[in-house]
């Protein structure tokens, strides 16, 4: 295990926080790949339409309305996989 793998998230943030002259945190410097991963993981890159579609799909699942869904096999067939 490398040094970075052994560090906690709190320790990584502490190492990369930049402070102003008053000692207040101003910014966190993280690798670009980690930033992109964060944006994608939390759906911050999705359009309003995509977010609406996801909410609608969740509602359909909770209501057991599965007519708008396809099986994994059908999705693969449609995608040519």
Short mmCIF file of N, CA, C and O in Angstrom, two decimals:
data_model
loop_
_atom_site.label_atom_id
_atom_site.label_comp_id
_atom_site.label_asym_id
_atom_site.label_seq_id
_atom_site.Cartn_x
_atom_site.Cartn_y
_atom_site.Cartn_z
N UNK A 1 0.85 -1.17 0.00
CA UNK A 1 0.00 0.00 0.00
C UNK A 1 0.90 1.24 0.00
O UNK A 1 1.83 1.35 0.77
N UNK A 2 0.58 2.17 -0.87
CA UNK A 2 1.39 3.38 -0.95
C UNK A 2 1.01 4.36 0.16
O UNK A 2 -0.02 4.21 0.82
N UNK A 3 1.82 5.36 0.32
CA UNK A 3 1.58 6.41 1.33
C UNK A 3 0.23 7.07 1.11
O UNK A 3 -0.54 7.26 2.04
N UNK A 4 -0.09 7.40 -0.15
CA UNK A 4 -1.35 8.09 -0.43
C UNK A 4 -2.55 7.20 -0.19
O UNK A 4 -3.59 7.67 0.25
N UNK A 5 -2.43 5.90 -0.45
CA UNK A 5 -3.54 4.98 -0.20
C UNK A 5 -3.83 4.87 1.28
O UNK A 5 -4.96 4.64 1.68
N UNK A 6 -2.81 5.00 2.10
CA UNK A 6 -2.97 4.85 3.54
C UNK A 6 -3.54 6.10 4.20
O UNK A 6 -4.02 6.05 5.32
N UNK A 7 -3.50 7.24 3.51
CA UNK A 7 -3.97 8.48 4.10
C UNK A 7 -5.49 8.53 4.11
O UNK A 7 -6.15 8.05 3.20
N UNK A 8 -6.05 9.17 5.11
CA UNK A 8 -7.50 9.36 5.17
C UNK A 8 -7.87 10.56 4.31
O UNK A 8 -7.03 11.39 3.96
N UNK A 9 -9.15 10.66 3.99
CA UNK A 9 -9.64 11.81 3.20
C UNK A 9 -9.35 13.11 3.94
O UNK A 9 -8.93 14.11 3.34
N UNK A 10 -9.55 13.10 5.25
CA UNK A 10 -9.29 14.30 6.04
C UNK A 10 -7.82 14.71 5.94
O UNK A 10 -7.51 15.89 5.78
N UNK A 11 -6.92 13.74 6.01
CA UNK A 11 -5.50 14.04 5.92
C UNK A 11 -5.14 14.57 4.54
O UNK A 11 -4.37 15.53 4.41
N UNK A 12 -5.73 13.98 3.50
CA UNK A 12 -5.46 14.46 2.14
C UNK A 12 -5.95 15.89 1.96
O UNK A 12 -5.26 16.72 1.36
N UNK A 13 -7.14 16.19 2.47
CA UNK A 13 -7.66 17.55 2.36
C UNK A 13 -6.78 18.52 3.13
O UNK A 13 -6.46 19.61 2.65
N UNK A 14 -6.39 18.15 4.32
CA UNK A 14 -5.56 19.03 5.14
C UNK A 14 -4.25 19.36 4.44
O UNK A 14 -3.78 20.48 4.49
N UNK A 15 -3.70 18.38 3.73
CA UNK A 15 -2.44 18.59 3.02
C UNK A 15 -2.61 19.53 1.83
O UNK A 15 -1.65 20.14 1.38
N UNK A 16 -3.84 19.64 1.29
CA UNK A 16 -4.06 20.38 0.05
C UNK A 16 -4.92 21.63 0.19
O UNK A 16 -5.32 22.21 -0.81
N UNK A 17 -5.21 22.03 1.41
CA UNK A 17 -6.00 23.24 1.64
C UNK A 17 -5.05 24.44 1.66
O UNK A 17 -3.99 24.40 2.27
N UNK A 18 -5.48 25.50 0.99
CA UNK A 18 -4.73 26.75 1.01
C UNK A 18 -5.48 27.75 1.86
O UNK A 18 -6.70 27.85 1.78
N UNK A 19 -4.75 28.47 2.68
CA UNK A 19 -5.34 29.40 3.63
C UNK A 19 -4.96 30.85 3.30
O UNK A 19 -3.92 31.11 2.73
N UNK A 20 -5.85 31.77 3.70
CA UNK A 20 -5.52 33.18 3.53
C UNK A 20 -4.66 33.64 4.72
O UNK A 20 -4.33 32.84 5.60
N UNK A 21 -4.31 34.89 4.74
CA UNK A 21 -3.42 35.41 5.80
C UNK A 21 -4.06 35.32 7.18
O UNK A 21 -3.37 35.28 8.19
N UNK A 22 -5.38 35.30 7.23
CA UNK A 22 -6.08 35.19 8.51
C UNK A 22 -6.24 33.77 8.99
O UNK A 22 -6.82 33.52 10.03
N UNK A 23 -5.74 32.81 8.20
CA UNK A 23 -5.83 31.40 8.59
C UNK A 23 -7.13 30.73 8.18
O UNK A 23 -7.40 29.60 8.58
N UNK A 24 -7.93 31.40 7.36
CA UNK A 24 -9.19 30.84 6.90
C UNK A 24 -8.97 30.03 5.62
O UNK A 24 -8.24 30.48 4.73
N UNK A 25 -9.61 28.86 5.51
CA UNK A 25 -9.45 28.07 4.29
C UNK A 25 -10.03 28.81 3.09
O UNK A 25 -11.11 29.40 3.18
N UNK A 26 -9.30 28.80 1.98
CA UNK A 26 -9.71 29.52 0.78
C UNK A 26 -10.02 28.56 -0.36
O UNK A 26 -11.00 28.73 -1.07
N UNK A 27 -9.19 27.54 -0.53
CA UNK A 27 -9.38 26.61 -1.64
C UNK A 27 -8.71 25.28 -1.32
O UNK A 27 -7.86 25.19 -0.45
N UNK A 28 -9.15 24.26 -2.07
CA UNK A 28 -8.55 22.93 -1.97
C UNK A 28 -8.02 22.58 -3.34
O UNK A 28 -8.72 22.71 -4.34
N UNK A 29 -6.79 22.14 -3.38
CA UNK A 29 -6.17 21.74 -4.64
C UNK A 29 -6.22 20.22 -4.72
O UNK A 29 -5.71 19.53 -3.84
N UNK A 30 -6.90 19.72 -5.75
CA UNK A 30 -7.00 18.28 -5.96
C UNK A 30 -6.62 17.97 -7.41
O UNK A 30 -6.75 18.84 -8.28
N UNK A 31 -6.20 16.74 -7.67
CA UNK A 31 -5.88 16.38 -9.05
C UNK A 31 -7.13 16.52 -9.94
O UNK A 31 -8.26 16.27 -9.51
N UNK A 32 -6.92 16.90 -11.18
CA UNK A 32 -8.01 17.11 -12.14
C UNK A 32 -8.88 15.86 -12.27
O UNK A 32 -10.10 15.95 -12.28
N UNK A 33 -8.26 14.70 -12.35
CA UNK A 33 -9.00 13.44 -12.50
C UNK A 33 -9.94 13.22 -11.30
O UNK A 33 -11.07 12.76 -11.48
N UNK A 34 -9.49 13.57 -10.10
CA UNK A 34 -10.34 13.43 -8.92
C UNK A 34 -11.51 14.42 -8.98
O UNK A 34 -12.62 14.10 -8.57
N UNK A 35 -11.25 15.62 -9.49
CA UNK A 35 -12.30 16.61 -9.64
C UNK A 35 -13.38 16.11 -10.61
O UNK A 35 -14.57 16.18 -10.31
N UNK A 36 -12.95 15.60 -11.76
CA UNK A 36 -13.90 15.08 -12.75
C UNK A 36 -14.70 13.92 -12.17
O UNK A 36 -15.91 13.82 -12.34
N UNK A 37 -14.02 13.03 -11.45
CA UNK A 37 -14.69 11.89 -10.81
C UNK A 37 -15.75 12.39 -9.83
O UNK A 37 -16.87 11.87 -9.80
N UNK A 38 -15.44 13.42 -9.06
CA UNK A 38 -16.40 14.00 -8.11
C UNK A 38 -17.62 14.55 -8.85
O UNK A 38 -18.76 14.28 -8.48
N UNK A 39 -17.38 15.33 -9.89
CA UNK A 39 -18.46 15.94 -10.67
C UNK A 39 -19.38 14.86 -11.24
O UNK A 39 -20.61 14.94 -11.15
N UNK A 40 -18.79 13.82 -11.83
CA UNK A 40 -19.58 12.76 -12.44
C UNK A 40 -20.28 11.89 -11.40
O UNK A 40 -21.42 11.48 -11.59
N UNK A 41 -19.62 11.63 -10.27
CA UNK A 41 -20.21 10.78 -9.23
C UNK A 41 -21.47 11.41 -8.63
O UNK A 41 -22.40 10.70 -8.26
N UNK A 42 -21.49 12.71 -8.51
CA UNK A 42 -22.62 13.39 -7.91
C UNK A 42 -23.58 13.99 -8.93
O UNK A 42 -24.50 14.73 -8.57
N UNK A 43 -23.40 13.65 -10.23
CA UNK A 43 -24.33 14.08 -11.26
C UNK A 43 -24.31 15.57 -11.54
O UNK A 43 -25.27 16.10 -12.11
N UNK A 44 -23.24 16.24 -11.17
CA UNK A 44 -23.19 17.69 -11.38
C UNK A 44 -22.99 18.06 -12.85
O UNK A 44 -23.13 19.23 -13.21
N UNK A 45 -22.71 17.05 -13.67
CA UNK A 45 -22.52 17.29 -15.10
C UNK A 45 -23.78 17.01 -15.91
O UNK A 45 -23.79 17.16 -17.11
N UNK A 46 -24.86 16.64 -15.24
CA UNK A 46 -26.10 16.28 -15.93
C UNK A 46 -26.94 17.52 -16.24
O UNK A 46 -26.97 18.47 -15.46
N UNK A 47 -27.64 17.46 -17.38
CA UNK A 47 -28.54 18.56 -17.74
C UNK A 47 -29.82 18.45 -16.90
O UNK A 47 -30.08 17.42 -16.27
N UNK A 48 -30.62 19.49 -16.91
CA UNK A 48 -31.89 19.47 -16.19
C UNK A 48 -32.80 18.36 -16.72
O UNK A 48 -33.50 17.70 -15.95
N UNK A 49 -32.77 18.13 -18.03
CA UNK A 49 -33.58 17.06 -18.63
C UNK A 49 -33.13 15.69 -18.13
O UNK A 49 -33.96 14.85 -17.78
N UNK A 50 -31.82 15.47 -18.09
CA UNK A 50 -31.30 14.19 -17.60
C UNK A 50 -31.67 13.97 -16.14
O UNK A 50 -32.08 12.87 -15.75
N UNK A 51 -31.57 15.02 -15.32
CA UNK A 51 -31.95 14.90 -13.92
C UNK A 51 -33.43 14.60 -13.77
O UNK A 51 -33.83 13.77 -12.95
N UNK A 52 -34.25 15.24 -14.59
CA UNK A 52 -35.69 15.00 -14.57
C UNK A 52 -36.00 13.55 -14.97
O UNK A 52 -36.85 12.90 -14.35
N UNK A 53 -35.31 13.06 -15.98
CA UNK A 53 -35.52 11.67 -16.43
C UNK A 53 -35.14 10.68 -15.33
O UNK A 53 -35.81 9.65 -15.16
N UNK A 54 -34.08 10.96 -14.61
CA UNK A 54 -33.67 10.08 -13.51
C UNK A 54 -34.72 10.08 -12.41
O UNK A 54 -35.08 9.03 -11.88
N UNK A 55 -35.23 11.27 -12.05
CA UNK A 55 -36.27 11.34 -11.01
C UNK A 55 -37.52 10.57 -11.45
O UNK A 55 -38.13 9.85 -10.67
N UNK A 56 -37.88 10.71 -12.73
CA UNK A 56 -39.04 9.99 -13.27
C UNK A 56 -38.83 8.49 -13.21
O UNK A 56 -39.73 7.73 -12.84
N UNK A 57 -37.64 8.04 -13.57
CA UNK A 57 -37.33 6.60 -13.53
C UNK A 57 -37.40 6.08 -12.10
O UNK A 57 -37.93 4.98 -11.85
N UNK A 58 -36.89 6.84 -11.14
CA UNK A 58 -36.96 6.42 -9.73
C UNK A 58 -38.41 6.31 -9.28
O UNK A 58 -38.77 5.37 -8.56
N UNK A 59 -39.25 7.25 -9.68
CA UNK A 59 -40.67 7.20 -9.34
C UNK A 59 -41.31 5.96 -9.96
O UNK A 59 -42.09 5.27 -9.30
N UNK A 60 -40.99 5.68 -11.22
CA UNK A 60 -41.53 4.49 -11.89
C UNK A 60 -41.12 3.22 -11.16
O UNK A 60 -41.93 2.30 -10.99
N UNK A 61 -39.88 3.15 -10.72
CA UNK A 61 -39.40 1.96 -10.01
C UNK A 61 -40.16 1.80 -8.70
O UNK A 61 -40.63 0.70 -8.37
N UNK A 62 -40.31 2.89 -7.94
CA UNK A 62 -41.02 2.81 -6.65
C UNK A 62 -42.48 2.42 -6.86
O UNK A 62 -43.06 1.72 -6.03
N UNK A 63 -43.07 2.85 -7.97
CA UNK A 63 -44.47 2.54 -8.27
C UNK A 63 -44.64 1.22 -9.00
O UNK A 63 -45.75 0.84 -9.36
N UNK A 64 -43.51 0.56 -9.24
CA UNK A 64 -43.49 -0.73 -9.96
C UNK A 64 -44.06 -0.62 -11.37
O UNK A 64 -44.72 -1.51 -11.87
N UNK A 65 -43.81 0.52 -12.02
CA UNK A 65 -44.19 0.71 -13.42
C UNK A 65 -42.95 0.40 -14.27
O UNK A 65 -42.14 1.28 -14.53
N UNK A 66 -42.83 -0.83 -14.68
CA UNK A 66 -41.62 -1.28 -15.37
C UNK A 66 -41.75 -1.27 -16.89
O UNK A 66 -40.83 -1.67 -17.59
N UNK A 67 -42.87 -0.78 -17.43
CA UNK A 67 -43.06 -0.80 -18.88
C UNK A 67 -42.08 0.11 -19.61
O UNK A 67 -41.84 -0.05 -20.80
N UNK A 68 -41.50 1.07 -18.90
CA UNK A 68 -40.55 1.99 -19.53
C UNK A 68 -39.11 1.48 -19.46
O UNK A 68 -38.19 2.18 -19.88
N UNK A 69 -38.92 0.28 -18.93
CA UNK A 69 -37.58 -0.28 -18.76
C UNK A 69 -37.40 -1.49 -19.66
O UNK A 69 -38.37 -2.12 -20.07
N UNK A 70 -36.16 -1.79 -19.97
CA UNK A 70 -35.84 -2.99 -20.73
C UNK A 70 -34.85 -3.82 -19.92
O UNK A 70 -34.15 -3.30 -19.04
N UNK A 71 -34.79 -5.10 -20.21
CA UNK A 71 -33.87 -5.99 -19.50
C UNK A 71 -32.43 -5.67 -19.94
O UNK A 71 -32.20 -5.03 -20.96
N UNK A 72 -31.48 -6.16 -19.16
CA UNK A 72 -30.07 -5.98 -19.51
C UNK A 72 -29.78 -6.62 -20.86
O UNK A 72 -29.04 -6.06 -21.68
N UNK A 73 -30.38 -7.77 -21.10
CA UNK A 73 -30.17 -8.45 -22.38
C UNK A 73 -30.70 -7.63 -23.54
O UNK A 73 -30.05 -7.51 -24.59
N UNK A 74 -31.88 -7.03 -23.36
CA UNK A 74 -32.46 -6.20 -24.42
C UNK A 74 -31.63 -4.94 -24.65
O UNK A 74 -31.40 -4.52 -25.78
N UNK A 75 -31.13 -4.35 -23.57
CA UNK A 75 -30.28 -3.16 -23.71
C UNK A 75 -29.02 -3.51 -24.48
O UNK A 75 -28.60 -2.75 -25.38
N UNK A 76 -28.41 -4.64 -24.18
CA UNK A 76 -27.21 -5.08 -24.92
C UNK A 76 -27.54 -5.29 -26.38
O UNK A 76 -26.76 -4.91 -27.26
N UNK A 77 -28.71 -5.91 -26.67
CA UNK A 77 -29.10 -6.15 -28.05
C UNK A 77 -29.28 -4.83 -28.78
O UNK A 77 -28.77 -4.65 -29.90
N UNK A 78 -29.95 -3.88 -28.14
CA UNK A 78 -30.17 -2.58 -28.78
C UNK A 78 -28.87 -1.83 -29.01
O UNK A 78 -28.75 -1.09 -29.98
N UNK A 79 -27.90 -2.02 -28.13
CA UNK A 79 -26.62 -1.35 -28.26
C UNK A 79 -25.63 -2.13 -29.14
O UNK A 79 -24.55 -1.64 -29.44
N UNK A 80 -26.03 -3.32 -29.55
CA UNK A 80 -25.16 -4.14 -30.39
C UNK A 80 -23.97 -4.73 -29.65
O UNK A 80 -22.91 -4.95 -30.24
N UNK A 81 -24.16 -4.99 -28.39
CA UNK A 81 -23.06 -5.54 -27.58
C UNK A 81 -23.19 -7.05 -27.50
O UNK A 81 -24.19 -7.63 -27.32
#
